[in-house]
mmCIF file of C-alpha atoms in Angstrom:
data_model
loop_
_atom_site.group_PDB
_atom_site.id
_atom_site.type_symbol
_atom_site.label_atom_id
_atom_site.label_comp_id
_atom_site.label_asym_id
_atom_site.label_seq_id
_atom_site.Cartn_x
_atom_site.Cartn_y
_atom_site.Cartn_z
ATOM 1 C CA SER A 523 -11.130 -2.524 -4.681
ATOM 2 C CA ASP A 524 -12.164 -4.952 -1.935
ATOM 3 C CA LEU A 525 -11.798 -2.236 0.700
ATOM 4 C CA GLU A 526 -13.864 0.248 -1.307
ATOM 5 C CA ASN A 527 -16.614 -2.323 -1.811
ATOM 6 C CA PHE A 528 -16.510 -3.265 1.881
ATOM 7 C CA LEU A 529 -16.776 0.360 3.072
ATOM 8 C CA ASP A 530 -19.513 1.204 0.565
ATOM 9 C CA ASN A 531 -21.655 -1.708 1.761
ATOM 10 C CA LEU A 532 -21.261 -1.545 5.533
ATOM 11 C CA PRO A 533 -24.361 -2.481 7.493
ATOM 12 C CA ALA A 534 -25.808 0.442 9.480
ATOM 13 C CA ASP A 535 -24.786 -1.017 12.856
ATOM 14 C CA TRP A 536 -21.174 -1.324 11.610
ATOM 15 C CA LYS A 537 -21.112 2.287 10.413
ATOM 16 C CA ALA A 538 -21.753 3.403 13.984
ATOM 17 C CA LYS A 539 -18.595 1.517 15.046
ATOM 18 C CA GLN A 540 -16.222 2.692 12.295
ATOM 19 C CA SER A 541 -13.942 4.313 14.877
ATOM 20 C CA ASP A 542 -13.164 0.806 16.209
ATOM 21 C CA MET A 543 -11.998 -0.496 12.827
ATOM 22 C CA VAL A 544 -8.314 -1.115 12.142
ATOM 23 C CA PHE A 545 -7.043 -0.448 8.612
ATOM 24 C CA PHE A 546 -3.886 -2.061 7.205
ATOM 25 C CA SER A 547 -1.518 -0.530 4.630
ATOM 26 C CA GLY A 548 1.715 -1.862 3.215
ATOM 27 C CA SER A 549 2.704 -5.072 1.471
ATOM 28 C CA LYS A 550 1.573 -6.290 -1.921
ATOM 29 C CA LYS A 551 -1.898 -7.178 -0.633
ATOM 30 C CA CYS A 552 -2.724 -3.973 1.246
ATOM 31 C CA GLY A 553 -0.787 -1.271 -0.596
ATOM 32 C CA CYS A 554 -1.544 2.393 0.044
ATOM 33 C CA ILE A 555 -5.155 2.817 1.131
ATOM 34 C CA GLU A 556 -5.073 6.503 2.122
ATOM 35 C CA PRO A 557 -6.975 7.742 -0.974
ATOM 36 C CA ILE A 558 -9.804 5.276 -0.273
ATOM 37 C CA LEU A 559 -10.028 6.257 3.396
ATOM 38 C CA LYS A 560 -9.772 9.982 2.624
ATOM 39 C CA ARG A 561 -12.782 9.895 0.296
ATOM 40 C CA ARG A 562 -14.829 8.473 3.161
ATOM 41 C CA GLY A 563 -13.475 10.744 5.904
ATOM 42 C CA LEU A 564 -11.633 7.860 7.588
ATOM 43 C CA ALA A 565 -8.034 9.102 7.209
ATOM 44 C CA ARG A 566 -7.690 10.975 10.508
ATOM 45 C CA ASP A 567 -6.007 10.942 13.929
ATOM 46 C CA SER A 568 -8.556 8.776 15.725
ATOM 47 C CA MET A 569 -8.654 5.950 13.159
ATOM 48 C CA THR A 570 -6.336 3.052 13.953
ATOM 49 C CA GLN A 571 -4.114 2.379 10.960
ATOM 50 C CA VAL A 572 -1.324 -0.172 10.688
ATOM 51 C CA LEU A 573 1.618 -0.181 8.322
ATOM 52 C CA ALA A 574 2.261 -3.915 8.154
ATOM 53 C CA ALA A 575 5.825 -5.248 8.088
ATOM 54 C CA PHE A 576 5.312 -8.793 9.267
ATOM 55 C CA SER A 577 4.394 -12.109 7.740
ATOM 56 C CA MET A 578 1.370 -14.108 8.675
ATOM 57 C CA PRO A 579 1.963 -17.062 11.018
ATOM 58 C CA GLY A 580 3.979 -19.783 9.343
ATOM 59 C CA PRO A 581 5.082 -23.252 10.401
ATOM 60 C CA THR A 582 6.139 -21.971 13.837
ATOM 61 C CA GLY A 583 2.656 -20.614 14.468
ATOM 62 C CA LYS A 584 4.049 -17.100 14.965
ATOM 63 C CA PRO A 585 4.278 -14.184 12.569
ATOM 64 C CA GLN A 586 7.740 -13.057 11.472
ATOM 65 C CA ASP A 587 9.036 -9.505 11.873
ATOM 66 C CA LEU A 588 10.231 -8.188 8.501
ATOM 67 C CA SER A 589 12.050 -5.093 9.795
ATOM 68 C CA VAL A 590 15.830 -4.902 9.406
ATOM 69 C CA LYS A 591 18.537 -3.181 11.418
ATOM 70 C CA ILE A 592 20.482 -0.860 9.110
ATOM 71 C CA GLY A 593 23.171 0.404 11.480
ATOM 72 C CA VAL A 594 23.390 3.051 14.167
ATOM 73 C CA ASP A 595 22.581 6.754 14.107
ATOM 74 C CA ALA A 596 24.791 9.629 15.266
ATOM 75 C CA SER A 597 23.648 9.050 18.865
ATOM 76 C CA GLY A 598 24.662 5.390 18.779
ATOM 77 C CA GLU A 599 21.041 4.190 18.701
ATOM 78 C CA ASP A 600 20.044 1.336 16.394
ATOM 79 C CA LYS A 601 18.433 2.420 13.113
ATOM 80 C CA TRP A 602 15.719 0.228 11.662
ATOM 81 C CA ALA A 603 14.004 0.049 8.283
ATOM 82 C CA GLY A 604 10.729 -1.540 7.337
ATOM 83 C CA GLU A 605 9.199 -1.456 10.793
ATOM 84 C CA THR A 606 5.550 -2.045 11.461
ATOM 85 C CA ALA A 607 3.926 1.208 12.575
ATOM 86 C CA VAL A 608 0.540 2.084 14.030
ATOM 87 C CA CYS A 609 -1.426 5.227 14.845
ATOM 88 C CA GLY A 610 -4.876 6.011 16.129
ATOM 89 C CA GLU A 611 -7.107 5.167 19.052
ATOM 90 C CA TRP A 612 -5.979 1.546 19.497
ATOM 91 C CA GLN A 613 -2.280 2.047 18.720
ATOM 92 C CA GLY A 614 -1.022 1.144 22.212
ATOM 93 C CA ALA A 615 -2.947 -2.100 22.447
ATOM 94 C CA PHE A 616 -2.065 -3.069 18.902
ATOM 95 C CA ALA A 617 1.663 -2.337 19.336
ATOM 96 C CA GLU A 618 1.742 -4.219 22.647
ATOM 97 C CA ARG A 619 0.194 -7.308 21.084
ATOM 98 C CA LEU A 620 2.668 -7.272 18.180
ATOM 99 C CA GLU A 621 5.685 -6.712 20.420
ATOM 100 C CA ARG A 622 4.574 -9.626 22.612
ATOM 101 C CA ASN A 623 4.940 -11.740 19.469
ATOM 102 C CA GLY A 624 8.414 -10.454 18.600
ATOM 103 C CA ILE A 625 7.411 -7.811 16.035
ATOM 104 C CA ARG A 626 8.940 -4.338 16.287
ATOM 105 C CA CYS A 627 6.218 -1.723 16.155
ATOM 106 C CA ARG A 628 6.564 2.027 16.403
ATOM 107 C CA THR A 629 3.650 4.228 17.325
ATOM 108 C CA GLY A 630 2.946 7.819 16.443
ATOM 109 C CA PHE A 631 0.423 10.434 15.556
ATOM 110 C CA TYR A 632 -1.394 10.197 12.233
ATOM 111 C CA ARG A 633 0.924 12.747 10.605
ATOM 112 C CA GLU A 634 4.014 10.675 11.418
ATOM 113 C CA TRP A 635 2.293 7.449 10.416
ATOM 114 C CA ARG A 636 1.249 9.023 7.122
ATOM 115 C CA ARG A 637 4.869 9.887 6.322
ATOM 116 C CA TRP A 638 5.968 6.340 7.217
ATOM 117 C CA MET A 639 3.228 4.899 4.998
ATOM 118 C CA TRP A 640 4.191 7.051 2.009
ATOM 119 C CA GLU A 641 7.884 6.212 2.543
ATOM 120 C CA ARG A 642 7.014 2.513 2.374
ATOM 121 C CA THR A 643 4.878 3.060 -0.704
ATOM 122 C CA ALA A 644 7.700 4.982 -2.431
ATOM 123 C CA TYR A 645 10.214 2.289 -1.476
ATOM 124 C CA ASP A 646 7.967 -0.487 -2.790
ATOM 125 C CA ALA A 647 7.341 1.376 -6.038
ATOM 126 C CA ALA A 648 10.972 2.288 -6.738
ATOM 127 C CA PHE A 649 12.610 -1.025 -5.844
ATOM 128 C CA ASN A 650 9.987 -3.152 -7.582
ATOM 129 C CA LEU A 651 9.945 -1.050 -10.746
ATOM 130 C CA ILE A 652 13.733 -0.929 -11.056
ATOM 131 C CA GLY A 653 13.916 -4.678 -10.479
ATOM 132 C CA ALA A 654 11.120 -5.383 -12.971
ATOM 133 C CA VAL A 655 12.638 -3.519 -15.921
ATOM 134 C CA ARG A 656 15.821 -5.640 -15.945
ATOM 135 C CA SER A 657 16.173 -8.264 -18.658
ATOM 136 C CA GLU A 658 17.206 -10.838 -16.039
ATOM 137 C CA PRO A 659 15.146 -11.631 -12.914
ATOM 138 C CA THR A 660 16.340 -9.158 -10.269
ATOM 139 C CA LYS A 661 15.744 -9.552 -6.541
ATOM 140 C CA MET A 662 15.303 -6.642 -4.136
ATOM 141 C CA LYS A 663 18.735 -7.358 -2.689
ATOM 142 C CA ASP A 664 20.273 -7.006 -6.167
ATOM 143 C CA VAL A 665 18.459 -3.704 -6.725
ATOM 144 C CA ALA A 666 19.895 -2.424 -3.440
ATOM 145 C CA LEU A 667 23.408 -3.665 -4.212
ATOM 146 C CA TYR A 668 23.746 -2.699 -7.885
ATOM 147 C CA TYR A 669 21.164 -0.050 -8.765
ATOM 148 C CA GLY A 670 21.350 2.333 -5.806
ATOM 149 C CA GLU A 671 21.837 5.411 -7.998
ATOM 150 C CA GLU A 672 18.690 4.646 -10.005
ATOM 151 C CA VAL A 673 16.730 4.043 -6.790
ATOM 152 C CA SER A 674 17.999 7.316 -5.349
ATOM 153 C CA ASP A 675 17.021 9.265 -8.481
ATOM 154 C CA MET A 676 13.556 7.728 -8.570
ATOM 155 C CA LEU A 677 12.949 8.301 -4.853
ATOM 156 C CA TRP A 678 14.047 11.931 -5.247
ATOM 157 C CA GLU A 679 11.401 12.407 -7.957
ATOM 158 C CA ILE A 680 8.729 10.650 -5.900
ATOM 159 C CA SER A 681 9.644 12.702 -2.836
ATOM 160 C CA GLY A 682 9.237 15.957 -4.793
ATOM 161 C CA ALA A 683 5.848 14.891 -6.105
ATOM 162 C CA LEU A 684 4.609 13.891 -2.641
ATOM 163 C CA ARG A 685 5.807 17.162 -1.138
ATOM 164 C CA GLY A 686 4.076 19.177 -3.848
ATOM 165 C CA HIS A 687 0.812 17.235 -4.168
ATOM 166 C CA LEU A 688 0.146 15.683 -0.763
ATOM 167 C CA ALA A 689 2.212 17.881 1.597
ATOM 168 C CA VAL A 690 4.268 14.860 2.701
ATOM 169 C CA THR A 691 8.005 15.202 3.277
ATOM 170 C CA LEU A 692 9.901 11.914 3.269
ATOM 171 C CA SER A 693 12.904 11.443 5.514
#
């Protein structure tokens, strides 16, 4: 709601510089902002959008990377989950600045970024919902360890809905 209000009340001189704005998705605070940007014609290749997977600076004065290594792929390359990702006009500069501060950041075209953003949104929805419906407090780690089948079923349903309604195929 803050983003909608902000975009609806931009001063005229700011509207002329919308292509220089950077929009953040991901996390509990930012969530999925694509519907808001789409209604205003701002969800496109040239707009810089960030899928945030880092904490704000803490006691060390540096942000913390929240991505995790989940093994290796068939080629022997490291596989990562929960990476920060960026697309758009300023993606190179943004990724460089994050990487200088120890935060993994992948870059891509808007289409790739969009899939990454919806994957994160689906992950957040499934894990948080499955953890929330338990009678005992359940952490994300516990959901991953003990409720994998429920997560898989829910993500399969979400994936089908995204493919049918938004033309997004999750990997």
